[in-house]
Amino acid sequence: MKKSILVINTLISVILFSCQKPIDENKIASDAVEAYKEKQTIEADKMETIAQQFYNQLSNPNDPQTDALSKNYMDENWVSTPEPIGGAGRVGFVKTLSVFGAMITDLKWEPQEMLVSGNKIIVRSIATGTPNSPEGYFFGTPTNGSKRFEIPTIDIHTIENGKITESHHVEAWLTALGQINEK
């Protein structure tokens, strides 16, 4: 009896295993890689959308909703290197936009390229504007609103939990001063 149960169990196992499709390990690996790439693309798209909000604000520094809008994409304790003229944190960013909005009412900050790596996004952009501050000076250079500047900028933002937490940036402000100082 034990021998017949063993034979029946063996036959059932053979039948079950012979009905299964062979496992294609290459297909499984390929599918996993494609799923990973798709997830990375979605994450990169989300990060680009978050970063774009930052540049939309820079291009509209006099928007009365700046404070409320910046809460959507920027951490309260945002760290900027160098620290902006308005001070540290998200509130400092809002103050900085107010200062720039008074000096350069037509300021535009247009991303040209965004590269995502992990939780960092590198943005190469062009900043343009026509300084015409109420005091008649732009970073110590006399201006009357008749000269425009166009400068390259590069930012490296860290994004965590859907918000920019840190930014390192370089702008060619000396180039801007040279452009508005040209005769």
Short mmCIF file of C-alpha atoms in Angstrom, two decimals:
data_model
loop_
_atom_site.label_atom_id
_atom_site.label_comp_id
_atom_site.label_asym_id
_atom_site.label_seq_id
_atom_site.Cartn_x
_atom_site.Cartn_y
_atom_site.Cartn_z
CA MET A 1 0.00 0.00 0.00
CA LYS A 2 2.80 2.40 0.92
CA LYS A 3 4.52 1.59 -2.36
CA SER A 4 1.36 2.42 -4.38
CA ILE A 5 0.90 5.77 -2.57
CA LEU A 6 4.52 6.62 -3.31
CA VAL A 7 4.06 5.72 -6.99
CA ILE A 8 0.83 7.78 -7.20
CA ASN A 9 2.51 10.78 -5.56
CA THR A 10 5.42 10.48 -7.96
CA LEU A 11 3.07 10.30 -10.97
CA ILE A 12 1.11 13.33 -9.75
CA SER A 13 4.36 15.29 -9.30
CA VAL A 14 5.58 14.33 -12.78
CA ILE A 15 2.24 15.33 -14.32
CA LEU A 16 2.13 18.67 -12.47
CA PHE A 17 5.71 19.63 -13.29
CA SER A 18 5.39 18.57 -16.91
CA CYS A 19 2.38 20.91 -17.31
CA GLN A 20 4.29 23.97 -16.13
CA LYS A 21 5.91 26.29 -18.64
CA PRO A 22 9.68 26.38 -18.49
CA ILE A 23 11.08 29.33 -16.54
CA ASP A 24 12.84 31.89 -18.71
CA GLU A 25 15.26 33.53 -16.30
CA ASN A 26 16.39 36.03 -18.95
CA LYS A 27 12.79 37.17 -19.47
CA ILE A 28 12.27 37.60 -15.73
CA ALA A 29 15.47 39.65 -15.43
CA SER A 30 14.59 41.73 -18.50
CA ASP A 31 11.10 42.46 -17.14
CA ALA A 32 12.58 43.49 -13.79
CA VAL A 33 15.03 45.88 -15.48
CA GLU A 34 12.25 47.43 -17.58
CA ALA A 35 10.05 47.90 -14.49
CA TYR A 36 12.98 49.58 -12.70
CA LYS A 37 13.64 51.90 -15.67
CA GLU A 38 9.95 52.83 -15.85
CA LYS A 39 9.93 53.64 -12.12
CA GLN A 40 13.09 55.74 -12.52
CA THR A 41 11.53 57.63 -15.44
CA ILE A 42 8.41 58.37 -13.38
CA GLU A 43 10.57 59.53 -10.45
CA ALA A 44 12.67 61.72 -12.77
CA ASP A 45 9.51 63.27 -14.22
CA LYS A 46 8.23 64.05 -10.71
CA MET A 47 11.56 65.63 -9.75
CA GLU A 48 11.60 67.75 -12.92
CA THR A 49 8.06 68.94 -12.13
CA ILE A 50 9.11 69.93 -8.60
CA ALA A 51 12.20 71.75 -9.88
CA GLN A 52 10.20 73.51 -12.61
CA GLN A 53 7.99 75.06 -9.91
CA PHE A 54 11.14 76.66 -8.43
CA TYR A 55 12.01 78.24 -11.79
CA ASN A 56 8.42 79.34 -12.38
CA GLN A 57 8.69 81.30 -9.12
CA LEU A 58 12.05 82.79 -10.08
CA SER A 59 10.45 83.94 -13.35
CA ASN A 60 7.56 85.57 -11.51
CA PRO A 61 9.17 87.15 -8.43
CA ASN A 62 6.32 89.64 -7.85
CA ASP A 63 3.59 86.99 -7.65
CA PRO A 64 1.54 87.72 -4.50
CA GLN A 65 1.14 83.95 -4.04
CA THR A 66 4.91 83.32 -3.82
CA ASP A 67 4.82 82.37 -0.15
CA ALA A 68 1.90 79.94 -0.55
CA LEU A 69 3.21 78.44 -3.80
CA SER A 70 6.72 77.88 -2.46
CA LYS A 71 5.28 75.71 0.33
CA ASN A 72 4.25 73.20 -2.38
CA TYR A 73 7.79 72.43 -3.53
CA MET A 74 10.26 73.78 -0.95
CA ASP A 75 11.06 72.51 2.53
CA GLU A 76 10.70 75.08 5.35
CA ASN A 77 14.35 74.52 6.30
CA TRP A 78 15.66 74.75 2.73
CA VAL A 79 19.44 75.19 2.69
CA SER A 80 20.93 77.28 -0.09
CA THR A 81 24.62 77.61 -0.88
CA PRO A 82 25.39 80.44 -1.10
CA GLU A 83 22.74 81.78 1.25
CA PRO A 84 20.37 84.14 -0.58
CA ILE A 85 20.23 87.86 0.24
CA GLY A 86 16.84 87.35 1.92
CA GLY A 87 18.27 84.92 4.45
CA ALA A 88 18.01 81.20 5.21
CA GLY A 89 15.15 78.79 4.66
CA ARG A 90 12.03 78.95 2.51
CA VAL A 91 11.08 82.30 4.05
CA GLY A 92 14.49 83.68 3.04
CA PHE A 93 13.83 82.51 -0.53
CA VAL A 94 10.51 84.38 -0.55
CA LYS A 95 12.22 87.55 0.72
CA THR A 96 14.94 87.19 -1.91
CA LEU A 97 12.34 86.98 -4.67
CA SER A 98 10.77 90.17 -3.36
CA VAL A 99 14.13 91.98 -3.53
CA PHE A 100 14.83 90.67 -7.05
CA GLY A 101 11.29 91.49 -8.15
CA ALA A 102 11.83 95.13 -7.16
CA MET A 103 15.19 95.30 -8.99
CA ILE A 104 14.31 93.22 -12.09
CA THR A 105 10.58 93.27 -12.83
CA ASP A 106 10.99 91.24 -16.04
CA LEU A 107 13.23 88.52 -14.54
CA LYS A 108 13.00 85.18 -16.35
CA TRP A 109 14.77 81.99 -15.35
CA GLU A 110 14.45 79.37 -18.06
CA PRO A 111 15.75 75.82 -17.60
CA GLN A 112 17.57 74.52 -20.65
CA GLU A 113 18.41 71.05 -19.35
CA MET A 114 17.60 68.91 -16.32
CA LEU A 115 19.55 65.82 -15.28
CA VAL A 116 18.34 63.54 -12.48
CA SER A 117 20.63 61.30 -10.43
CA GLY A 118 19.17 59.65 -7.35
CA ASN A 119 17.51 62.36 -5.27
CA LYS A 120 19.46 65.18 -6.98
CA ILE A 121 18.52 67.22 -10.01
CA ILE A 122 21.02 69.36 -11.89
CA VAL A 123 19.52 72.26 -13.82
CA ARG A 124 21.29 74.34 -16.44
CA SER A 125 19.35 77.50 -17.13
CA ILE A 126 19.46 81.01 -18.57
CA ALA A 127 18.47 84.03 -16.48
CA THR A 128 17.49 87.26 -18.24
CA GLY A 129 16.21 90.63 -17.12
CA THR A 130 16.42 94.40 -17.26
CA PRO A 131 17.55 95.82 -13.92
CA ASN A 132 15.78 99.02 -12.94
CA SER A 133 15.89 99.23 -9.18
CA PRO A 134 14.15 102.10 -7.40
CA GLU A 135 17.56 103.22 -6.07
CA GLY A 136 19.05 103.30 -9.60
CA TYR A 137 21.67 100.61 -8.85
CA PHE A 138 22.01 96.92 -9.49
CA PHE A 139 24.60 95.37 -7.17
CA GLY A 140 26.34 98.76 -7.03
CA THR A 141 26.25 99.34 -10.80
CA PRO A 142 24.21 102.33 -12.00
CA THR A 143 21.21 101.32 -14.08
CA ASN A 144 18.22 103.07 -15.60
CA GLY A 145 16.35 100.08 -17.02
CA SER A 146 17.77 100.39 -20.52
CA LYS A 147 20.19 97.42 -20.51
CA ARG A 148 19.33 93.72 -20.35
CA PHE A 149 21.45 90.85 -19.16
CA GLU A 150 21.50 87.18 -20.11
CA ILE A 151 23.54 84.84 -17.94
CA PRO A 152 24.05 81.10 -17.54
CA THR A 153 23.24 79.43 -14.23
CA ILE A 154 23.67 75.95 -12.80
CA ASP A 155 21.82 74.58 -9.78
CA ILE A 156 22.05 71.26 -8.00
CA HIS A 157 18.90 70.59 -5.97
CA THR A 158 18.32 67.80 -3.46
CA ILE A 159 14.70 66.61 -3.34
CA GLU A 160 13.35 64.61 -0.41
CA ASN A 161 9.73 63.71 0.26
CA GLY A 162 8.59 65.75 -2.74
CA LYS A 163 10.29 69.01 -1.69
CA ILE A 164 13.53 70.79 -2.45
CA THR A 165 15.59 70.57 0.73
CA GLU A 166 18.92 71.91 -0.48
CA SER A 167 20.27 73.88 -3.44
CA HIS A 168 23.78 74.71 -4.56
CA HIS A 169 23.85 77.33 -7.28
CA VAL A 170 26.17 79.35 -9.46
CA GLU A 171 25.05 82.38 -11.44
CA ALA A 172 27.28 84.54 -13.63
CA TRP A 173 26.33 87.85 -11.97
CA LEU A 174 29.65 89.48 -12.94
CA THR A 175 28.70 88.81 -16.57
CA ALA A 176 25.33 90.50 -15.93
CA LEU A 177 27.07 93.55 -14.44
CA GLY A 178 29.39 93.72 -17.45
CA GLN A 179 26.44 93.53 -19.83
CA ILE A 180 24.48 96.34 -18.17
CA ASN A 181 27.65 98.44 -17.85
CA GLU A 182 28.46 98.28 -21.60
CA LYS A 183 28.42 101.61 -23.42
#
